[in-house]
Every structure is written in C-alpha cells, then in structure tokens.
Tab-separated table of C-alpha atoms in Angstrom:
chain	number	residue	atom	x	y	z
A	14	MET	CA	0.000	0.000	0.000
A	15	PRO	CA	1.482	3.376	-0.951
A	16	VAL	CA	2.412	5.925	1.677
A	17	ARG	CA	-0.243	8.630	1.934
A	18	THR	CA	0.674	12.233	2.501
A	19	ILE	CA	-1.847	14.184	4.526
A	20	TYR	CA	-1.585	17.953	4.490
A	21	VAL	CA	-2.040	19.773	7.773
A	22	PRO	CA	-3.567	23.195	7.150
A	23	THR	CA	-3.175	26.329	9.234
A	24	ILE	CA	-5.206	25.644	12.350
A	25	ASN	CA	-6.693	28.222	14.657
A	26	ASP	CA	-9.382	27.328	17.174
A	27	ASP	CA	-12.705	28.367	15.705
A	28	GLN	CA	-15.338	25.900	14.607
A	29	ASN	CA	-14.088	25.598	11.018
A	30	ASP	CA	-10.617	24.839	12.307
A	31	PHE	CA	-11.920	22.037	14.480
A	32	GLY	CA	-13.812	20.730	11.462
A	33	ASN	CA	-10.562	20.676	9.459
A	34	LEU	CA	-8.797	18.895	12.300
A	35	PHE	CA	-11.463	16.206	12.430
A	36	LYS	CA	-11.379	15.780	8.646
A	37	LEU	CA	-7.638	15.239	8.847
A	38	PHE	CA	-8.001	12.835	11.786
A	39	ASN	CA	-10.648	10.755	10.031
A	40	GLU	CA	-8.676	10.644	6.803
A	41	ALA	CA	-5.608	9.359	8.654
A	42	LEU	CA	-7.596	6.837	10.632
A	43	ASN	CA	-9.470	5.470	7.643
A	44	TYR	CA	-6.355	4.895	5.552
A	45	SER	CA	-4.808	1.546	6.374
A	46	GLY	CA	-1.264	2.246	5.188
A	47	GLU	CA	1.582	4.487	6.284
A	48	ILE	CA	0.914	8.208	6.763
A	49	ILE	CA	3.195	11.210	6.409
A	50	LEU	CA	2.005	14.540	7.811
A	51	ASP	CA	3.012	17.424	5.575
A	52	PHE	CA	2.945	20.889	7.144
A	53	SER	CA	3.858	22.898	4.040
A	54	GLN	CA	0.383	24.478	4.019
A	55	CYS	CA	0.442	25.262	7.751
A	56	GLN	CA	1.411	28.796	8.717
A	57	PHE	CA	0.167	28.593	12.238
A	58	ILE	CA	-1.016	25.979	14.726
A	59	ARG	CA	-2.688	26.137	18.121
A	60	PRO	CA	-2.751	23.826	21.169
A	61	ASN	CA	-6.098	22.305	20.179
A	62	ALA	CA	-4.357	20.919	17.087
A	63	ILE	CA	-1.428	19.688	19.179
A	64	ALA	CA	-3.742	17.680	21.430
A	65	VAL	CA	-5.782	16.213	18.537
A	66	ILE	CA	-2.725	15.381	16.410
A	67	GLY	CA	-1.024	13.788	19.418
A	68	CYS	CA	-4.106	11.653	19.965
A	69	MET	CA	-4.193	10.766	16.270
A	70	GLY	CA	-0.527	9.733	16.321
A	71	ARG	CA	-1.001	7.422	19.277
A	72	VAL	CA	-4.191	5.843	17.970
A	73	ILE	CA	-2.573	5.053	14.617
A	74	GLN	CA	0.568	3.702	16.290
A	75	SER	CA	-1.587	1.489	18.495
A	76	ARG	CA	-2.865	-0.138	15.303
A	77	ASN	CA	0.723	-0.976	14.302
A	78	ARG	CA	0.774	1.579	11.523
A	79	LYS	CA	3.476	4.114	10.807
A	80	ILE	CA	2.865	7.838	11.006
A	81	SER	CA	5.544	10.476	10.747
A	82	ILE	CA	6.111	14.191	10.156
A	83	ALA	CA	7.803	15.421	6.990
A	84	THR	CA	10.161	17.694	8.915
A	85	GLY	CA	11.345	19.407	5.752
A	86	SER	CA	7.800	20.622	5.171
A	87	VAL	CA	7.461	22.418	8.512
A	88	GLY	CA	8.058	26.161	8.722
A	89	TYR	CA	10.363	27.452	11.453
A	90	ASN	CA	7.670	28.926	13.751
A	91	VAL	CA	5.427	25.887	13.514
A	92	LEU	CA	8.319	23.473	14.060
A	93	SER	CA	9.444	25.503	17.053
A	94	PHE	CA	5.963	25.253	18.585
A	95	LEU	CA	5.753	21.525	17.847
A	96	ARG	CA	9.109	21.009	19.589
A	97	LYS	CA	8.414	23.256	22.562
A	98	SER	CA	5.040	21.645	23.182
A	99	GLY	CA	6.615	18.200	23.049
A	100	LEU	CA	4.367	16.888	20.276
A	101	THR	CA	7.415	15.949	18.185
A	102	GLY	CA	8.164	13.272	20.781
A	103	VAL	CA	5.064	11.367	19.624
A	104	PHE	CA	6.750	11.033	16.221
A	105	ASP	CA	10.212	10.140	17.565
A	106	LEU	CA	11.632	13.582	16.871
A	107	PRO	CA	13.527	15.729	19.377
A	108	SER	CA	11.559	18.013	21.720
A	109	GLU	CA	12.612	21.133	23.603
A	110	THR	CA	10.213	21.195	26.535
A	111	HIS	CA	12.829	21.723	29.220
A	112	ASN	CA	13.464	25.355	28.359
A	113	SER	CA	10.055	26.157	27.052
A	114	ASN	CA	7.410	28.641	28.198
A	115	THR	CA	4.831	26.759	26.166
A	116	ILE	CA	2.428	24.661	28.177
A	117	PRO	CA	3.546	21.120	27.385
A	118	TYR	CA	1.497	18.560	25.542
A	119	ARG	CA	0.780	15.583	27.766
A	120	GLU	CA	-0.733	12.139	27.674
A	121	ASP	CA	-2.442	10.577	30.683
A	122	LEU	CA	-3.063	6.886	30.468
A	123	VAL	CA	-4.567	6.713	33.944
A	124	LEU	CA	-6.563	9.117	36.097
A	125	ASP	CA	-3.716	10.092	38.421
A	126	GLN	CA	-5.079	12.842	40.640
A	127	ASP	CA	-1.837	14.301	41.928
A	128	ASN	CA	-0.060	14.190	38.592
A	129	ILE	CA	-2.877	15.839	36.671
A	130	ILE	CA	-3.673	18.488	39.289
A	131	ASP	CA	-0.006	19.385	39.696
A	132	PHE	CA	0.303	19.801	35.939
A	133	LEU	CA	-2.838	21.929	35.713
A	134	SER	CA	-1.790	24.099	38.664
A	135	ASN	CA	1.893	24.566	37.960
A	136	LYS	CA	2.362	24.147	34.221
A	137	TRP	CA	-0.960	25.363	32.873
A	138	LEU	CA	-2.327	28.020	35.152
A	139	LYS	CA	0.190	29.422	37.624
A	140	ALA	CA	3.042	29.434	35.112
A	141	GLN	CA	1.446	32.431	33.413
A	142	TRP	CA	-1.189	33.663	35.846
A	143	VAL	CA	1.296	34.105	38.624
A	144	SER	CA	-0.980	36.217	40.812
A	145	VAL	CA	-3.922	33.814	40.929
A	146	SER	CA	-5.168	33.424	44.502
A	147	GLU	CA	-5.157	30.027	46.136
A	148	LYS	CA	-8.932	29.991	46.561
A	149	LEU	CA	-9.561	30.675	42.890
A	150	LEU	CA	-6.891	28.195	41.866
A	151	TRP	CA	-8.546	25.474	43.948
A	152	GLU	CA	-11.957	26.251	42.513
A	153	ILE	CA	-10.642	26.143	38.946
A	154	MET	CA	-8.827	22.874	39.633
A	155	GLY	CA	-11.988	21.256	41.002
A	156	ASN	CA	-13.827	22.205	37.836
A	157	MET	CA	-11.055	21.066	35.493
A	158	TRP	CA	-11.041	17.764	37.356
A	159	GLU	CA	-14.635	17.189	36.225
A	160	ILE	CA	-13.327	17.095	32.608
A	161	TYR	CA	-10.699	14.441	33.269
A	162	SER	CA	-12.975	12.389	35.469
A	163	ASN	CA	-15.650	12.423	32.774
A	164	ALA	CA	-13.169	11.473	30.056
A	165	PHE	CA	-11.865	8.434	31.900
A	166	GLU	CA	-15.162	7.288	33.317
A	167	HIS	CA	-17.436	7.657	30.308
A	168	SER	CA	-15.331	7.506	27.185
A	169	GLY	CA	-14.190	3.894	27.316
A	170	THR	CA	-10.904	5.054	25.852
A	171	ASN	CA	-7.954	2.668	25.672
A	172	HIS	CA	-5.599	5.474	24.739
A	173	GLY	CA	-5.895	7.784	27.695
A	174	VAL	CA	-6.419	11.506	27.532
A	175	PHE	CA	-4.388	14.096	25.585
A	176	THR	CA	-3.923	17.681	26.724
A	177	CYS	CA	-2.339	20.880	25.524
A	178	GLY	CA	-2.773	24.511	26.524
A	179	GLN	CA	-1.569	28.009	25.910
A	180	TYR	CA	-1.501	31.427	27.467
A	181	TYR	CA	-2.493	34.307	25.207
A	182	ARG	CA	-1.207	37.842	25.565
A	183	ASN	CA	-4.741	39.181	25.908
A	184	ASP	CA	-4.830	37.473	29.315
A	185	ASN	CA	-6.679	34.342	28.367
A	186	VAL	CA	-5.534	30.832	29.010
A	187	VAL	CA	-6.839	27.863	27.011
A	188	LEU	CA	-6.820	24.134	27.587
A	189	THR	CA	-7.797	21.401	25.165
A	190	VAL	CA	-8.483	17.901	26.469
A	191	VAL	CA	-9.039	15.080	23.968
A	192	ASP	CA	-10.104	11.498	24.373
A	193	PHE	CA	-10.620	8.957	21.635
A	194	GLY	CA	-13.383	7.005	23.244
A	195	LYS	CA	-16.830	6.302	21.959
A	196	GLY	CA	-18.051	9.878	22.118
A	197	ILE	CA	-20.786	11.313	24.294
A	198	VAL	CA	-23.500	11.119	21.647
A	199	GLU	CA	-22.840	7.465	20.845
A	200	ASN	CA	-22.720	6.669	24.550
A	201	VAL	CA	-26.059	8.331	25.185
A	202	ARG	CA	-27.716	6.840	22.123
A	203	ASP	CA	-26.534	3.326	23.007
A	204	PHE	CA	-27.661	3.834	26.588
A	205	PHE	CA	-31.180	4.636	25.472
A	206	ILE	CA	-31.230	1.644	23.126
A	207	LEU	CA	-30.125	-0.520	26.042
A	208	ASN	CA	-33.068	0.877	27.981
A	209	GLY	CA	-35.658	-0.154	25.446
A	210	ILE	CA	-35.663	2.532	22.740
A	211	THR	CA	-35.507	1.197	19.188
A	212	GLU	CA	-32.424	2.009	17.191
A	213	ALA	CA	-34.552	3.602	14.483
A	214	GLN	CA	-36.080	6.004	16.999
A	215	ALA	CA	-32.750	6.703	18.628
A	216	ARG	CA	-31.216	7.615	15.258
A	217	LYS	CA	-34.035	10.047	14.526
A	218	VAL	CA	-32.906	12.218	17.431
A	219	PRO	CA	-30.215	14.594	16.158
A	220	ASP	CA	-26.772	14.409	17.748
A	221	ARG	CA	-27.061	17.856	19.270
A	222	LYS	CA	-30.133	16.757	21.257
A	223	TRP	CA	-28.287	13.792	22.744
A	224	LEU	CA	-25.406	16.064	23.695
A	225	GLN	CA	-27.839	18.477	25.296
A	226	TRP	CA	-29.348	15.628	27.304
A	227	ALA	CA	-25.876	14.644	28.540
A	228	PHE	CA	-25.245	18.198	29.734
A	229	GLN	CA	-28.321	18.339	31.939
A	230	ARG	CA	-27.921	17.808	35.638
A	231	GLY	CA	-28.577	14.275	36.789
A	232	ASN	CA	-28.263	12.630	33.382
A	233	SER	CA	-25.655	9.936	33.046
A	234	THR	CA	-25.095	6.825	30.984
A	235	ILE	CA	-23.410	4.901	33.753
A	236	SER	CA	-25.991	2.354	34.781
A	237	ASN	CA	-24.433	1.453	38.121
A	238	LYS	CA	-27.240	2.434	40.407
A	239	ASN	CA	-25.051	2.495	43.512
A	240	VAL	CA	-23.227	5.787	43.009
A	241	PRO	CA	-25.152	8.782	41.675
A	242	ARG	CA	-23.672	10.564	38.688
A	243	GLY	CA	-24.473	13.203	36.146
A	244	MET	CA	-23.074	16.300	37.850
A	245	GLY	CA	-19.741	16.935	36.196
A	246	LEU	CA	-20.693	18.712	32.986
A	247	ASP	CA	-23.405	20.697	34.738
A	248	LEU	CA	-21.005	21.996	37.411
A	249	LEU	CA	-18.390	22.829	34.800
A	250	LYS	CA	-20.743	24.720	32.518
A	251	ASN	CA	-22.093	26.667	35.490
A	252	PHE	CA	-18.577	27.685	36.519
A	253	ILE	CA	-17.665	28.725	32.984
A	254	SER	CA	-20.756	30.767	32.252
A	255	THR	CA	-20.709	32.487	35.672
A	256	ASN	CA	-17.081	33.494	35.366
A	257	HIS	CA	-16.894	34.844	31.809
A	258	GLY	CA	-15.167	31.793	30.433
A	259	ARG	CA	-15.933	29.776	27.333
A	260	LEU	CA	-16.412	26.041	27.026
A	261	GLU	CA	-16.607	24.272	23.707
A	262	LEU	CA	-17.176	20.583	23.399
A	263	TYR	CA	-17.142	18.473	20.245
A	264	SER	CA	-18.284	14.889	20.349
A	265	ASN	CA	-19.398	12.674	17.464
A	266	ASN	CA	-21.353	15.042	15.196
A	267	ALA	CA	-22.411	17.506	17.870
A	268	HIS	CA	-20.975	20.706	19.235
A	269	VAL	CA	-21.837	22.944	22.162
A	270	VAL	CA	-20.585	26.364	23.192
A	271	VAL	CA	-21.188	27.515	26.751
A	272	ASP	CA	-20.454	31.107	27.669
A	273	THR	CA	-22.109	34.028	29.443
A	274	THR	CA	-24.874	34.085	26.813
A	275	GLY	CA	-25.938	30.508	27.546
A	276	GLU	CA	-25.600	27.095	25.905
A	277	HIS	CA	-25.686	26.752	22.124
A	278	TYR	CA	-25.950	23.301	20.588
A	279	GLU	CA	-25.593	22.371	16.960
A	280	ASP	CA	-24.905	19.444	14.676
A	281	CYS	CA	-21.541	19.329	12.911
A	282	LYS	CA	-20.671	18.334	9.393
A	283	TYR	CA	-17.329	16.742	10.375
A	284	GLY	CA	-17.517	14.489	13.376
A	285	PHE	CA	-15.022	13.147	15.864
A	286	SER	CA	-15.342	9.706	17.371
A	287	GLY	CA	-14.344	10.787	20.813
A	288	THR	CA	-14.606	14.043	22.727
A	289	VAL	CA	-12.698	17.308	22.566
A	290	VAL	CA	-13.140	19.836	25.371
A	291	HIS	CA	-11.739	23.310	24.735
A	292	ILE	CA	-11.800	25.742	27.650
A	293	THR	CA	-10.909	29.417	27.710
A	294	LEU	CA	-10.488	31.248	31.012
A	295	ILE	CA	-9.778	34.898	31.718
A	296	CYS	CA	-6.646	35.447	33.794
A	297	ASP	CA	-8.119	38.278	35.835
A	298	GLU	CA	-9.586	37.561	39.246
A	299	ARG	CA	-11.966	40.529	39.017
A	300	TYR	CA	-14.088	38.531	36.559
A	301	TYR	CA	-14.650	35.683	38.972
A	302	ARG	CA	-17.464	35.160	41.395
A	303	LEU	CA	-15.977	32.681	43.782
A	304	ARG	CA	-18.171	29.995	45.252
A	305	SER	CA	-15.618	29.889	48.042
A	306	GLU	CA	-16.674	33.419	49.010
A	307	ALA	CA	-20.248	32.214	49.430
A	308	PRO	CA	-21.456	31.398	52.949
A	309	SER	CA	-19.873	28.247	54.263
A	310	LEU	CA	-20.691	25.788	57.033
B	7	MET	CA	-18.647	10.036	65.257
B	8	GLU	CA	-16.543	12.771	63.694
B	9	ILE	CA	-14.348	12.238	60.636
B	10	THR	CA	-11.591	14.723	59.798
B	11	ILE	CA	-11.619	14.518	56.036
B	12	VAL	CA	-8.103	15.843	55.490
B	13	LYS	CA	-6.728	13.060	57.700
B	14	ALA	CA	-8.870	10.433	55.999
B	15	VAL	CA	-8.211	11.312	52.337
B	16	GLY	CA	-6.082	14.476	52.154
B	17	LYS	CA	-6.645	18.017	50.936
B	18	ARG	CA	-8.187	17.079	47.608
B	19	CYS	CA	-11.728	15.704	47.633
B	20	LEU	CA	-11.874	14.856	43.954
B	21	ILE	CA	-11.950	11.152	43.215
B	22	GLN	CA	-14.638	8.530	43.647
B	23	ALA	CA	-12.315	6.105	45.452
B	24	ASP	CA	-11.719	8.633	48.252
B	25	GLY	CA	-15.425	9.310	48.505
B	26	GLN	CA	-15.998	5.576	48.810
B	27	LYS	CA	-13.616	5.448	51.810
B	28	ILE	CA	-15.724	8.036	53.600
B	29	TYR	CA	-18.973	6.309	52.673
B	30	ASP	CA	-17.622	2.981	54.008
B	31	ARG	CA	-17.031	4.616	57.400
B	32	VAL	CA	-20.245	6.621	57.530
B	33	LEU	CA	-22.749	3.962	56.461
B	34	PRO	CA	-22.392	1.543	59.403
B	35	VAL	CA	-22.699	4.397	61.909
B	36	LEU	CA	-25.884	5.682	60.303
B	37	GLU	CA	-27.261	2.160	59.996
B	38	GLY	CA	-26.680	1.811	63.741
B	39	ASN	CA	-28.785	4.971	64.314
B	40	GLY	CA	-25.715	7.054	65.161
B	41	THR	CA	-24.814	10.538	63.938
B	42	VAL	CA	-21.782	11.564	61.897
B	43	THR	CA	-20.012	14.891	61.501
B	44	LEU	CA	-17.663	15.402	58.551
B	45	ASP	CA	-15.042	18.079	59.198
B	46	PHE	CA	-13.651	19.602	55.997
B	47	ALA	CA	-11.105	21.933	57.621
B	48	SER	CA	-7.997	22.373	55.407
B	49	VAL	CA	-9.609	20.690	52.386
B	50	GLU	CA	-8.732	22.712	49.286
B	51	MET	CA	-10.447	21.150	46.287
B	52	PHE	CA	-13.833	19.592	45.694
B	53	ALA	CA	-15.378	17.734	42.777
B	54	SER	CA	-18.563	15.776	42.213
B	55	PRO	CA	-17.093	12.242	41.940
B	56	PHE	CA	-15.963	12.472	45.576
B	57	PHE	CA	-19.298	13.693	46.915
B	58	ASN	CA	-21.317	11.369	44.723
B	59	ALA	CA	-19.552	8.423	46.325
B	60	ALA	CA	-19.257	9.791	49.881
B	61	ILE	CA	-22.713	11.295	50.286
B	62	GLY	CA	-24.820	10.628	47.199
B	63	GLN	CA	-24.861	6.876	47.786
B	64	LEU	CA	-26.394	7.375	51.225
B	65	PHE	CA	-29.647	8.437	49.581
B	66	LYS	CA	-30.144	4.870	48.511
B	67	HIS	CA	-30.486	3.882	52.151
B	68	PHE	CA	-31.828	6.937	53.973
B	69	SER	CA	-34.308	9.717	53.355
B	70	LYS	CA	-33.196	13.309	52.973
B	71	GLU	CA	-34.927	14.199	56.249
B	72	ASP	CA	-33.140	11.441	58.117
B	73	LEU	CA	-29.755	12.479	56.753
B	74	GLU	CA	-30.377	16.119	57.627
B	75	LYS	CA	-30.864	15.067	61.251
B	76	ARG	CA	-27.943	12.667	61.538
B	77	LEU	CA	-25.274	13.728	59.062
B	78	HIS	CA	-23.546	17.056	59.653
B	79	PHE	CA	-20.863	19.017	57.879
B	80	LYS	CA	-18.466	21.564	59.276
B	81	ASN	CA	-15.685	23.838	57.992
B	82	ILE	CA	-16.721	23.342	54.373
B	83	ASN	CA	-16.144	26.441	52.258
B	84	GLY	CA	-18.543	27.895	49.706
B	85	THR	CA	-17.054	25.932	46.799
B	86	GLY	CA	-17.421	22.625	48.587
B	87	LEU	CA	-20.876	23.554	49.809
B	88	THR	CA	-22.055	24.345	46.275
B	89	VAL	CA	-20.841	21.001	44.933
B	90	LEU	CA	-22.285	19.168	47.941
B	91	GLN	CA	-25.689	20.824	47.577
B	92	ARG	CA	-25.842	19.985	43.876
B	93	VAL	CA	-24.892	16.393	44.579
B	94	ILE	CA	-27.602	16.123	47.234
B	95	GLU	CA	-30.239	17.613	44.897
B	96	ASN	CA	-29.196	15.151	42.236
B	97	ALA	CA	-29.063	12.139	44.526
B	98	THR	CA	-32.613	12.649	45.781
B	99	VAL	CA	-33.905	12.013	42.249
B	100	TYR	CA	-31.170	9.765	40.899
B	101	TYR	CA	-32.606	6.536	42.224
B	102	GLN	CA	-36.015	7.121	40.702
B	103	ASP	CA	-36.718	5.165	37.549
B	104	LYS	CA	-36.550	7.182	34.375
B	105	ASP	CA	-39.070	6.882	31.567
B	106	TYR	CA	-36.689	6.694	28.618
B	107	GLN	CA	-39.440	6.435	26.028
B	108	LYS	CA	-40.958	9.643	27.342
B	109	ILE	CA	-37.577	11.395	27.137
B	110	VAL	CA	-37.145	10.329	23.502
B	111	ASP	CA	-40.704	11.359	22.633
B	112	GLU	CA	-40.004	14.806	24.091
B	113	LEU	CA	-36.705	15.142	22.228
B	114	LEU	CA	-38.402	14.212	18.955
B	115	ALA	CA	-41.271	16.620	19.654
B	116	GLU	CA	-38.736	19.413	20.215
B	117	GLN	CA	-37.182	18.500	16.896
B	118	VAL	CA	-40.506	18.894	15.106
B	119	SER	CA	-41.263	22.190	16.835
B	120	GLY	CA	-37.812	23.498	15.970
B	121	ALA	CA	-36.582	23.785	19.558
C-alpha cells in the first residue's frame, strides 16, 4: 500500500478549524497504510491541534501503523511550537520542553489525581497567571477535574487523555483535552437503546439533542445504580458561564458552546469519534465570582 | 462520630475512590442509628465524583430528612458547599426510575417544533 501524505492546514481554534482537524483525523484513521504529515500548508497551529494530532498519532501507532512528520515541510515557527510543546516526541523527533514557556502537551493513560492536578496548577495556570489566589486556583482545579474524570469514566478510551494549553497575551488561558473514546453522543444513544428505545427512533434524534441531554444535571449513561452521577458537565458549565469563560465541546457530530450568553448546541458536518473539550479562562480575578466566598458551614 | 476529612483522604476531595472510603465509614454508623459529623477543615479542592460516592450513595439507604438530622458538615467552604448541595439535589432524584421512552418522545417533539 502506498504511503499517503496528509496535508495539515493552518489551524486556529474556531469551529471551522476544528472541522478541518477532524477531517484530517478521520482521513488518517481510515487509511490503512503508512501516513506522512506534511505541514507545508500550515502557517500557524494552536494547542487544540497539538492535542488532537497527538491523539491521532497514538491511535494510529496502536494499530501498528506508521505515522511520521515530513520535517522538511514544517516552517520554522510551527516546528518551534511543535518542539516546545513536546508533540514531536510522539513522532520520535527531538523536543525542547525543558526550556520552554509553552504549556507542554501531555498524555495521561490513567486518572492520576496528583499528577494531573499538579500539571494543571503549575504548568498550565500558575506558570502564566502568577498572581492567581489560592482559593480561585482550587476552585478552577476542582472544575477542570470534572473534565478528566468524565473522560476516563465515560469515554471507554484505551488510549488515555491528551492535553495541551496556551496562554495568550490578551490574558486568556486555554486548555484542550481530547479522548478517543466512543463519544458522548454514541454513549447516550446506546444507553437509550439498552433501555428499550428502538435504534430507528434513537437515530431520529439529532446528535445535538443527545449532547444536550448529557449536559443536563442528573443525566448519566453509567448504569451502576449504587453511586449517583451526572453532575460533572453541569457543574463545569455553570462555573464557565458564571465566570466569563468559554467552554466548547465536540463529540461525534455535535458541538456545544457555553459562555455568558448561555448554551448553544448544533450538529456538525465533520464528526469526531471521541470528545474534545476546549476551555478558555480569563486570567483576571476581578471577573470571577468565587463559590468559596459564598457562605460556608 | 466525627471524621476529619483531610486526615482520611487528604486536601483534595476529587476522586470517587476517596469518597468511597468516607462512605464505608459513615454507612455503618448511620445504619446503627448514630450521627456523623464530617469536618472539611484544610480541604482545598472539591469535585462531584468524591461527593457522589461519599454522600450521594447514602440516599439509597436513607431519606433526605433522616440524613439532615444525623449527618452534619463543618468547615466546608462555599465551593465545597455548592458542589455538595448539587450532589444532594441530584441524589434525591437519581434513584427514581426514568421513563426513557418519554424522554425520547419529548426530544423528537422538540425536533418537530424546531426547539
């Protein structure tokens, strides 16, 4: 089978860019031979792409297929970012994370509380938002934990969770967390079929409606009736919308944006068999209404 | 009985397994008609998996009124209190059977009406 070259375009982090990322991911996954990633058309790349491409690399490698980067095709700035983030390590190329101010790309195969929280606190948030108070830091960490907990518990992923982030000069910090599990929509749809709904009926419900169901408090697809569930996404979206942040989630063919204007669900043309969570937070404590300042017991 | 959470599981109340440890200590006391106080002094972080396991599960065995009388919390800050309250609200309905056909019918009706 011939080697296929897949061209990585310039990738920002709006909805079209995510669509292009998922197109690229699906093309790579669906080809059964060797893949070379060509960056000659890529002027610019963001951490969301780092996390998704890292995930893609690992998934393809897990299927005993070769995937590599055509290093000669990569422009200086893009290559520098790939190295500083550590993504090049996925493709057996040298990285430069030790001297880097870029938030490193990481892979978590297990839900290790201390490891993940220490990374989020020290490498992602406090590295750039030096003045963040302890109380706000703890509240943000609790909410970010809901993302990782959800990814490991619900996704069924065998590949772990992939993360990358960045600090922007306009005082925003972003984090992208990717899992290549079943996807929220597929999970919910299958759960309803397991509970007596016909597949034909289940498929009539658009993806965005299943995603919306998953985001409502108390709804969960884990059928273990011992431990209640269904709080994580609701708590997270409440934190984000109250504190002027932005949450985007892509799963299967559905997409949601949560911000101060509310929740906006839609169906997507290019799907992702897994889940991508993309969070933006403002690095200015004046924008936050701390729950920790609320009356306590 | 009083449990100092930071001694039992540490400063981070995040994971289900730690919540399960608390639940395993609380349940027999409540089953024996005793009372329990959970002291959250020095706890820094809170997330729903911990509270779902530690407290949410108790709603399978006891009513909300009973738990209000015999399970007490102290030194829990506003963040922890918010998560705890949401978990309690959720747990009181979680164990009720859901009508999945009705949910699907409503989702499809919304689709037709353009919602």
